[in-house]
CSV table of C-alpha atoms in Angstrom, one decimal:
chain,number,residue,atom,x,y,z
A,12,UNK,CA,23.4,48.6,-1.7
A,13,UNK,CA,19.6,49.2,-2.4
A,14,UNK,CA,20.1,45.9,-5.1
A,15,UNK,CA,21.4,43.4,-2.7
A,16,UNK,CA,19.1,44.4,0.2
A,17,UNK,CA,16.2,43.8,-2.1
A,18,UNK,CA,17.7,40.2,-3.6
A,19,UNK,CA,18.5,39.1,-0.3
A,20,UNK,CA,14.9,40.3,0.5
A,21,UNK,CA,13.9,37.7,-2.7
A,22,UNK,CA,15.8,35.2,-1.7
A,23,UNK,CA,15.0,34.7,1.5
A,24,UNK,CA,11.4,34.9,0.2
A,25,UNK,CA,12.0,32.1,-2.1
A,26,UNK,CA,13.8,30.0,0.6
A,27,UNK,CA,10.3,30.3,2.7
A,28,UNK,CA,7.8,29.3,0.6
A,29,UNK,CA,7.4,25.7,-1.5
A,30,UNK,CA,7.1,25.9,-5.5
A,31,UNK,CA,4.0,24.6,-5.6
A,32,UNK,CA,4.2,24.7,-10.0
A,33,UNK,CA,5.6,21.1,-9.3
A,34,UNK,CA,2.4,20.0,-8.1
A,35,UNK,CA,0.7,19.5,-11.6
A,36,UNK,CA,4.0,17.9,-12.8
A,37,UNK,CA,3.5,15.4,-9.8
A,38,UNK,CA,0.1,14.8,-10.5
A,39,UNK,CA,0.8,14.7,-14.5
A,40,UNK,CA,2.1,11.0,-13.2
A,41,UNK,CA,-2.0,9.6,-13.6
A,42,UNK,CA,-1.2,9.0,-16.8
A,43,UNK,CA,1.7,6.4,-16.2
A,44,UNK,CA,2.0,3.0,-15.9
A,45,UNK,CA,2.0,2.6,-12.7
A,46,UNK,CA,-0.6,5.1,-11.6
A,47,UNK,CA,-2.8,3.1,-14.0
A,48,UNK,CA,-1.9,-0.3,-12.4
A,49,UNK,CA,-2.8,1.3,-8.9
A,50,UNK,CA,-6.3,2.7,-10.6
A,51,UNK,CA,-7.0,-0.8,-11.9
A,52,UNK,CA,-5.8,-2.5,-8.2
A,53,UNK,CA,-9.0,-0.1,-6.6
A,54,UNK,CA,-11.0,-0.8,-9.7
A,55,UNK,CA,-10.9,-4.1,-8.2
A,56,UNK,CA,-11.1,-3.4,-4.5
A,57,UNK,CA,-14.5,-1.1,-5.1
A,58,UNK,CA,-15.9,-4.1,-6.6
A,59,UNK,CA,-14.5,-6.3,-3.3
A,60,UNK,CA,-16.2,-3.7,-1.5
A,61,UNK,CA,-19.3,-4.3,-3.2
A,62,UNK,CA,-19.7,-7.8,-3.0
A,63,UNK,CA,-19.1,-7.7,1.2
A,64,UNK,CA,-21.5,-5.6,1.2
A,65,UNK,CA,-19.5,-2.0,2.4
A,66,UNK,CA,-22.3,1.1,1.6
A,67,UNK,CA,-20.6,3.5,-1.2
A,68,UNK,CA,-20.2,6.0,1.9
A,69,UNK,CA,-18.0,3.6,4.0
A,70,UNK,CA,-16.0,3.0,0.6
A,71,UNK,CA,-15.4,6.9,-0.3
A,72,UNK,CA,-14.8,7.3,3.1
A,73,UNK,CA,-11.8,4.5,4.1
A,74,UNK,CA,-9.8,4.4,1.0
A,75,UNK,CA,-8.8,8.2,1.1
A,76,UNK,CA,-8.1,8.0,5.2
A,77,UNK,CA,-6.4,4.9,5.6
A,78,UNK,CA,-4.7,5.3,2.0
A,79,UNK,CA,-2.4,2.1,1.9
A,80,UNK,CA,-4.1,-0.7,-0.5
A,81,UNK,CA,-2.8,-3.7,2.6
A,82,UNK,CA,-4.6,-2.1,5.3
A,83,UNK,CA,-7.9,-1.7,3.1
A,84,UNK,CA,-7.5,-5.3,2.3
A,85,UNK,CA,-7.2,-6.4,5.9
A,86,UNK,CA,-10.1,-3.8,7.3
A,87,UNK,CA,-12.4,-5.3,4.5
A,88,UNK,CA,-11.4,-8.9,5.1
A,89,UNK,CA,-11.8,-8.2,9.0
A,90,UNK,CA,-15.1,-6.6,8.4
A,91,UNK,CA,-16.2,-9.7,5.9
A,92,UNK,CA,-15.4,-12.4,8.9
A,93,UNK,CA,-17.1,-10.7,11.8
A,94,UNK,CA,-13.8,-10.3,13.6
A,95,UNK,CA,-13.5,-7.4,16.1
A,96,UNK,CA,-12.1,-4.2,16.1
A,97,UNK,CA,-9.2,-5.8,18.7
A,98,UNK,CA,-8.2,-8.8,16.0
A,99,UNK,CA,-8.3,-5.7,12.8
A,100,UNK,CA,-6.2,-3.0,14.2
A,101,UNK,CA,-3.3,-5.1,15.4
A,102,UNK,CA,-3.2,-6.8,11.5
A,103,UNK,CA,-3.9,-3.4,10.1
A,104,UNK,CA,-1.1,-2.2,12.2
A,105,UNK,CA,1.3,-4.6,11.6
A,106,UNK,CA,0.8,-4.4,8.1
A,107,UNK,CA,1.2,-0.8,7.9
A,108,UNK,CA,4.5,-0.7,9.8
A,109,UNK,CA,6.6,-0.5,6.1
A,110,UNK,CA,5.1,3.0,6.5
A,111,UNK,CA,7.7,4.0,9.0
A,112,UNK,CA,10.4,3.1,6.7
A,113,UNK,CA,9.3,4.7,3.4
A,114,UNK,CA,8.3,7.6,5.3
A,115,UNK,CA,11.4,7.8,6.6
A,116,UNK,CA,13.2,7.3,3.4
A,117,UNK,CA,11.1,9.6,2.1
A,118,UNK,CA,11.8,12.5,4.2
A,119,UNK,CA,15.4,13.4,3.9
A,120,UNK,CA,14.3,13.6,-0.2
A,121,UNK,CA,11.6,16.0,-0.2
A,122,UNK,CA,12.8,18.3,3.1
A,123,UNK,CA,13.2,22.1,2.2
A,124,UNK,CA,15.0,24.2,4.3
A,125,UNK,CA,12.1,25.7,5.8
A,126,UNK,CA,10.2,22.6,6.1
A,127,UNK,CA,8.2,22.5,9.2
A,128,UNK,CA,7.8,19.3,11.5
A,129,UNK,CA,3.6,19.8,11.0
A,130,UNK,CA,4.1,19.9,7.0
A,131,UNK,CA,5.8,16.5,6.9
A,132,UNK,CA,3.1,14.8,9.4
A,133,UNK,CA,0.3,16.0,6.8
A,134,UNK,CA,1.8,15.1,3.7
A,135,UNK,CA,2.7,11.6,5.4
A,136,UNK,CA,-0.6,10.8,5.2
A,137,UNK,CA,-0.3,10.4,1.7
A,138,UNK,CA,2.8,7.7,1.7
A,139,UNK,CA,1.8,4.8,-0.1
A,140,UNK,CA,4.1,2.6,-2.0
A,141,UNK,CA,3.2,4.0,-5.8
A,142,UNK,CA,3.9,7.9,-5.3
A,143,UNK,CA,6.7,6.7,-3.1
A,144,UNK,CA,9.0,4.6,-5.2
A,145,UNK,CA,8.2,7.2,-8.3
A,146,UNK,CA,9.2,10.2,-5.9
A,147,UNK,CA,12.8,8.4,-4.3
A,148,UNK,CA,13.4,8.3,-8.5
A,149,UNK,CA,12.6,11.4,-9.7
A,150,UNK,CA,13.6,13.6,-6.5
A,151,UNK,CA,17.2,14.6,-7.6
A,152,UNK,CA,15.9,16.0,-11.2
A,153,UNK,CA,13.3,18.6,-9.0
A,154,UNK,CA,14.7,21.7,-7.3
A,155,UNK,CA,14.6,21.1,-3.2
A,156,UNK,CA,11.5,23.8,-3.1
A,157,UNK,CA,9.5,21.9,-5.7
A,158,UNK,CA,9.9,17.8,-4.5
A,159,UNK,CA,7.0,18.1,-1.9
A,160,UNK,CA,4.7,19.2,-3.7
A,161,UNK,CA,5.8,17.2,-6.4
A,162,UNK,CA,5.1,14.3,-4.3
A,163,UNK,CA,1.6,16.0,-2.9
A,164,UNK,CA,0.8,16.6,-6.6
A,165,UNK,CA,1.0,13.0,-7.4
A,166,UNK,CA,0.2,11.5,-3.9
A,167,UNK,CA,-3.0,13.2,-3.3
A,168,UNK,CA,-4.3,13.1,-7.7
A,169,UNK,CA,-3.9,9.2,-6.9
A,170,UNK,CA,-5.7,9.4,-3.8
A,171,UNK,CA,-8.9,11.3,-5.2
A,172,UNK,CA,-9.1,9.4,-8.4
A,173,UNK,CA,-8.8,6.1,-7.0
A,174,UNK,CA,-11.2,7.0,-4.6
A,175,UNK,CA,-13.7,8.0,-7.8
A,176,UNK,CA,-13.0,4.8,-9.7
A,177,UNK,CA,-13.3,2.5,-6.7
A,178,UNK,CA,-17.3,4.3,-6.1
A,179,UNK,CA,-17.9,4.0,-9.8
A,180,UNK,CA,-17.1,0.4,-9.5
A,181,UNK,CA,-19.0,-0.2,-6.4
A,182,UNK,CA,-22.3,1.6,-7.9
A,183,UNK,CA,-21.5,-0.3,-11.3
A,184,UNK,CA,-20.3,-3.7,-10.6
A,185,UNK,CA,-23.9,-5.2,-10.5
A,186,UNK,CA,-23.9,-4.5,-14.0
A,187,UNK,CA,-20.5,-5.9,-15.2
A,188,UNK,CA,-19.7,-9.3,-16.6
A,189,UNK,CA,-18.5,-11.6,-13.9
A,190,UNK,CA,-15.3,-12.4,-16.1
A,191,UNK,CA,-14.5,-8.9,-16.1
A,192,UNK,CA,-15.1,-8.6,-11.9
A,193,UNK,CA,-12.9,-12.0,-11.6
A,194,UNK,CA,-10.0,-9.9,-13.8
A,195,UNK,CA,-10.1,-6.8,-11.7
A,196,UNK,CA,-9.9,-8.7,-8.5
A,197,UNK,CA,-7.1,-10.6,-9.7
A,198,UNK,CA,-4.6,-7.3,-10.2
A,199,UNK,CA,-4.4,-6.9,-7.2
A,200,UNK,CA,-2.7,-10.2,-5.5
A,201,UNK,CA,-0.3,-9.5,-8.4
A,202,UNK,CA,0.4,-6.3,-8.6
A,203,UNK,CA,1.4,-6.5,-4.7
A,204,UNK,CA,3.3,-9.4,-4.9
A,205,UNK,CA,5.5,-7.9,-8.1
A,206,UNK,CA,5.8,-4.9,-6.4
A,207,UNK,CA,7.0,-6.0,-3.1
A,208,UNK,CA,9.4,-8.7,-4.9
A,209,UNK,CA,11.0,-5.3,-6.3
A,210,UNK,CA,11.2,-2.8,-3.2
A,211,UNK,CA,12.5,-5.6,-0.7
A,212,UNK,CA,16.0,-4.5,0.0
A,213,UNK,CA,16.8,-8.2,1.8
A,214,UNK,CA,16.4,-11.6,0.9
A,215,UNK,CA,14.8,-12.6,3.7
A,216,UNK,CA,11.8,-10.2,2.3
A,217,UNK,CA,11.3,-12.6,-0.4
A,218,UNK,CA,11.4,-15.9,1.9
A,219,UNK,CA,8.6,-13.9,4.1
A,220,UNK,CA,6.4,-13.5,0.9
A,221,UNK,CA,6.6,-16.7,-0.1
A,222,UNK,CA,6.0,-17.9,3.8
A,223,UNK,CA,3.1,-16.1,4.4
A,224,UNK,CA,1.7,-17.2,1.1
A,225,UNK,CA,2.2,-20.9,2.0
A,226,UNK,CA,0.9,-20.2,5.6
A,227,UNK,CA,-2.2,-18.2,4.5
A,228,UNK,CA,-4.8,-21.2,3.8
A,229,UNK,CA,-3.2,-22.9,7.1
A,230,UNK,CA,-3.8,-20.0,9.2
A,231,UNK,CA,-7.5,-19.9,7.8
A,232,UNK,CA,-8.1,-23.6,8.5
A,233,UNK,CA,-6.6,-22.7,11.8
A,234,UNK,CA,-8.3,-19.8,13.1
A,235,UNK,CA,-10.1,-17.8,10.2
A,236,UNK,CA,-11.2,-14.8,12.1
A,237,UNK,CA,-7.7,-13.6,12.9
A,238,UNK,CA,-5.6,-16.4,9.6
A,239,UNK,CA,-3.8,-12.6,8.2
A,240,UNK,CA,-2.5,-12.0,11.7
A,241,UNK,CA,-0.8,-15.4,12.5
A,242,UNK,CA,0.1,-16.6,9.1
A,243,UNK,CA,2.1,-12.8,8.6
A,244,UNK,CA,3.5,-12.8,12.1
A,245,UNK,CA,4.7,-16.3,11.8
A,246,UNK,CA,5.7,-16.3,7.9
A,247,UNK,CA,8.2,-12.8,9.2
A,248,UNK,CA,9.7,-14.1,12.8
A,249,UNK,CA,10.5,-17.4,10.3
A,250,UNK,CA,12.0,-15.2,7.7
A,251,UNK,CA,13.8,-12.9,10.0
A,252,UNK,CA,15.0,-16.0,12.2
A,253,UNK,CA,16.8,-17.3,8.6
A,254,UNK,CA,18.3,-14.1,7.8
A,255,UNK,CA,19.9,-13.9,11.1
A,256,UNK,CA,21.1,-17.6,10.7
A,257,UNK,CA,22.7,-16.7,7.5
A,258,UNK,CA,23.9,-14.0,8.7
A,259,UNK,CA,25.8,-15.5,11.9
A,260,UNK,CA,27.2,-18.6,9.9
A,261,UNK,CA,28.8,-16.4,7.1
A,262,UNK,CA,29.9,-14.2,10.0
A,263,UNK,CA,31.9,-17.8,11.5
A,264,UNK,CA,33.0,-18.8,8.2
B,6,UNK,CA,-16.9,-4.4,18.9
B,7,UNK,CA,-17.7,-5.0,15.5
B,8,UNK,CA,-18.2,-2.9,12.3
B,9,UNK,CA,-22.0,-3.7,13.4
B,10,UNK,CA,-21.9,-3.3,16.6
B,11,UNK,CA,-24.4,0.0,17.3
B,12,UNK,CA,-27.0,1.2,15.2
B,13,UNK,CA,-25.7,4.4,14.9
B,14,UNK,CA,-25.3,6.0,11.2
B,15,UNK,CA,-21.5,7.4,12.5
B,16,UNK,CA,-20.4,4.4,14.3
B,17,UNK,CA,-18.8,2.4,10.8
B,18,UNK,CA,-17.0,5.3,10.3
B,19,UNK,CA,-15.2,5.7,13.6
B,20,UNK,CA,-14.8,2.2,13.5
B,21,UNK,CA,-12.8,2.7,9.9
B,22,UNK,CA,-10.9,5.6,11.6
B,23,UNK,CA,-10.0,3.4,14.7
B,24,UNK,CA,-9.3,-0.1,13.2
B,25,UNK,CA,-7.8,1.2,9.6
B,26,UNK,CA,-7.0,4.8,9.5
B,27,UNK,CA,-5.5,5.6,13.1
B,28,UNK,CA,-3.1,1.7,12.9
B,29,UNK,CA,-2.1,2.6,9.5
B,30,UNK,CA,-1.1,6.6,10.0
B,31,UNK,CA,0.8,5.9,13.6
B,32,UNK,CA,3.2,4.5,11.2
B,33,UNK,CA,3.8,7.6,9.1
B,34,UNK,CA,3.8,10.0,11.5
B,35,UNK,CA,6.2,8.1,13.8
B,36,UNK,CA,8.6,8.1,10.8
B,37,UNK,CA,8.2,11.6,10.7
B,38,UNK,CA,9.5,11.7,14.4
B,39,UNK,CA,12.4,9.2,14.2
B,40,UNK,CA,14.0,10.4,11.0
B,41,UNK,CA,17.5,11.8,11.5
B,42,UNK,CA,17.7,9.9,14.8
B,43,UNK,CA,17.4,6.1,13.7
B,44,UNK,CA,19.7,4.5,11.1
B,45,UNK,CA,17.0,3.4,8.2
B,46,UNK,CA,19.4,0.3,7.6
B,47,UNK,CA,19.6,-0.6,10.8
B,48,UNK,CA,18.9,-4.7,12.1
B,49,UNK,CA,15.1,-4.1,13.9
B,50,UNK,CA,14.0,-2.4,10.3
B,51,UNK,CA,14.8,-5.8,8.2
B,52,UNK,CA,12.6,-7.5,11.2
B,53,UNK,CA,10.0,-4.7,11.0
B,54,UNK,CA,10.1,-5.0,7.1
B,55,UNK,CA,9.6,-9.5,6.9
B,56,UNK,CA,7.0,-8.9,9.1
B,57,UNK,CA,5.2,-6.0,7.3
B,58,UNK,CA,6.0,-8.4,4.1
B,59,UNK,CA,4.4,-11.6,5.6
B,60,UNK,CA,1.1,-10.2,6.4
B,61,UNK,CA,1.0,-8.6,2.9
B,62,UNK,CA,1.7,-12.1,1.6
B,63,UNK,CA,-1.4,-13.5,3.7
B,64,UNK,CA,-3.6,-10.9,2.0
B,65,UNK,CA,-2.2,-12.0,-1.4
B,66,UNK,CA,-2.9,-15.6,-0.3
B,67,UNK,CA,-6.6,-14.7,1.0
B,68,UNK,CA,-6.9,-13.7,-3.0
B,69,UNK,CA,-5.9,-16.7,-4.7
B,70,UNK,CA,-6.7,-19.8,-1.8
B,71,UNK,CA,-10.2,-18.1,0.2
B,72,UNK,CA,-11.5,-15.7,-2.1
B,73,UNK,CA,-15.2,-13.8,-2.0
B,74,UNK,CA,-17.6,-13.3,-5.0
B,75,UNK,CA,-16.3,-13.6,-8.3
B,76,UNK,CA,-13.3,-14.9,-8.1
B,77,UNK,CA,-14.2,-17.9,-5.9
B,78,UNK,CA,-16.6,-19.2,-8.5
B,79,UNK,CA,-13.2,-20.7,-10.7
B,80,UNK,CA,-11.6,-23.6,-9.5
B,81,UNK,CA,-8.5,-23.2,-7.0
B,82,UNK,CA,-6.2,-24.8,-10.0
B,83,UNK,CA,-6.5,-21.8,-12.4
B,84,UNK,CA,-6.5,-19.3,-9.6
B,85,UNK,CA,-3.2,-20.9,-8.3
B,86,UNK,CA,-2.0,-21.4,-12.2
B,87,UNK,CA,-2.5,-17.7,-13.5
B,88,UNK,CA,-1.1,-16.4,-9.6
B,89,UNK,CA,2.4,-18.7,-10.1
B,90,UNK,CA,2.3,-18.5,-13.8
B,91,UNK,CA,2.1,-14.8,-13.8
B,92,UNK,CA,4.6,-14.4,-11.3
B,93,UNK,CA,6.9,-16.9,-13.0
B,94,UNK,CA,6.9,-14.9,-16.3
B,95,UNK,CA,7.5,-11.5,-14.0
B,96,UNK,CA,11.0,-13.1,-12.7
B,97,UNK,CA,12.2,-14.3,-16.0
B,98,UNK,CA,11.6,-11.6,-18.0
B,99,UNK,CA,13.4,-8.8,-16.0
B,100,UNK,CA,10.5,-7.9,-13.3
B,101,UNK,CA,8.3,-5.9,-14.8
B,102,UNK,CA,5.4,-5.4,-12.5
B,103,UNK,CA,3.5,-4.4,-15.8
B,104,UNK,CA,4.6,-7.9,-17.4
B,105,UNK,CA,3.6,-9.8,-14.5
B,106,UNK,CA,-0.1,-8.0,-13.9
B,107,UNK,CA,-0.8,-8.9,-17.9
B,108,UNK,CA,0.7,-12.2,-17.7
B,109,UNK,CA,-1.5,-13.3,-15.1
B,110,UNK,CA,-4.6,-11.8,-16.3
B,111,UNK,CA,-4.2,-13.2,-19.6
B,112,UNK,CA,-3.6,-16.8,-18.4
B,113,UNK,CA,-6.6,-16.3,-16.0
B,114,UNK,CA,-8.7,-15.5,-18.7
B,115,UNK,CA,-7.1,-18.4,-21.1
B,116,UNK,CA,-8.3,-20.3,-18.1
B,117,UNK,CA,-12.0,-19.1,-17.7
B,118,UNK,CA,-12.4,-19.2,-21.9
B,119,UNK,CA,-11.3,-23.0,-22.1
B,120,UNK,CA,-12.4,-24.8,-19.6
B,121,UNK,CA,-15.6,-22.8,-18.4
């Protein structure tokens, strides 16, 4: 009697509380490939960073609160052009809406049973495509009590150390070869087009990538301070508009 | 208002929280609401997703056609080259992000060596 009273006692303590000894077996994951691809991609953004001119501060400060490599791009490019607060938060926004979606992926994954609403909104802030696609892979080897912070452990090591690597790039760039600077920069066009070429789920993902490349340089010649905006709009409603046409004709035939 | 707009040490910073940070998280904590109550397959998610896609390809494009610093000292040729030639290698050898990234850094560097 006295036994089961006290492993029910143990039990329910267990079902309460996270096992947070997953954490360093998430953030083990820094020393993958693709943890080291994302270091290299803000590698290359501190440098960008640099060269418009950003203050280290501004640069430790954004990449760890916006957290989504896109949105950094667009802020930076919107604070490069002059363009106003009212043209960068719609773009950033727009960009950002995949978050919903791997968030919500996400959830059902890493949920304990006594996961509280206010625990997911914080470690949501750390959703970003790298931690994301490892987590959705690794989630059913990991005990239910263990996945989050599995998932904080290698969401928020990537966070802080790409945050370190993009200021010592920022303070250091000066110093590098140009070659090398032109390198870095250049991971990161690639390593989001690969990327997104692999977590699309529908064709028409792949016809919007390639659209809104083609339409980029238009949009600039068009309208620069606001080219990310119209030429990603545009490039999706024309994706989207294809997929449903597809759709509806093999629905006739 | 602009990232320049006041003199004040703090404003940059609350401008990064309200044009970056704040558009950006909305996302992630409305997913955090509507999970359980929206069908993550459903028709308006493969609209949200081409769009999300499409600006993402814009950014990409800003890289290789208008770039800043560095990168806009090479011609638009090798930029364009190394960008479709390290793609090209990605999707026939089994899309490896890792294959594509090298692939394109090698042939940009092939690029600056030869003919710089």
């Amino acid at each position: 009697m006295v036994s089961s009273i006290s492993d029910r006692g143990q039990s329910y303590e267990e079902e309460q509380s996270y096992d947070w000894s997953w954490y360093v077996w998430g953030a083990r994951n820094l020393f993958s490939l693709p943890a080291l691809i994302l270091l290299s991609a803000f590698v290359g953004f501190g440098g960008l960073a640099r060269e418009a001119g950003l203050p280290l501060a501004h640069l430790v400060f954004l990449v760890p609160t916006i957290w989504a490599l896109p949105s950094h791009l667009i802020l930076l490019a919107g604070i490069v052009s002059g363009a106003s607060l009212f043209a960068i938060a719609p773009a950033v926004a727009l960009a950002a809406i995949r978050m919903m979606p791997m968030t919500m992926a996400l959830i059902p994954e890493i949920r304990a049973a006594h996961t509280k609403r206010w625990h997911l909104l914080l470690v949501s802030n750390l959703v970003a495509i790298t931690a994301w696609v490892h987590t959705l892979q690794k989630a059913k080897d990991i005990p239910r009590r263990g996945r989050l912070p599995y998932f904080v452990g290698f969401a928020s090591t990537m966070a802080i150390t790409t945050t370190i690597a993009a200021a010592l790039v920022h303070q250091l760039a000066p110093s590098l070869p140009s070659a090398v600077m032109a390198c870095l920069y250049f991971l990161t066009p690639i390593y989001f087009a690969t990327t997104i070429w692999n977590t699309a789920r529908v064709r028409a993902e792949h016809l919007a990538l390639g659209l809104g490349f083609a339409l980029g340089p238009i949009a600039v010649w068009l309208l620069p301070q606001a080219s990310i905006l119209i030429a990603g709009l545009t490039a999706g409603v024309i994706a989207y508009g294809i997929h449903r046409l597809t759709i509806s004709k093999s629905e006739q035939a | 208002m602009f990232y320049d707009s006041y003199d004040f040490w703090w404003w940059p910073f609350v401008f990064i929280l309200i044009a970056g940070a704040v558009p950006t998280a909305i996302w992630r904590w409305a997913g955090v609401f509507l999970v359980g109550n929206m069908d993550e397959t459903s028709e308006w998610l493969v609209f949200i997703r081409c769009v999300a896609t499409g600006l993402v390809a814009a950014v990409i494009a800003q890289f290789v056609f208008n770039p800043t610093g560095t990168l806009a000292e090479l011609p638009l040729w090798l930029r364009l080259g190394a960008a479709f030639g390290g793609f090209g290698i990605f999707l026939a050898t089994g899309r490896h992000v890792f294959v594509g990234v090298l692939m394109a850094e090698v042939l940009l560097l092939s690029g600056m060596w030869l003919f710089m």
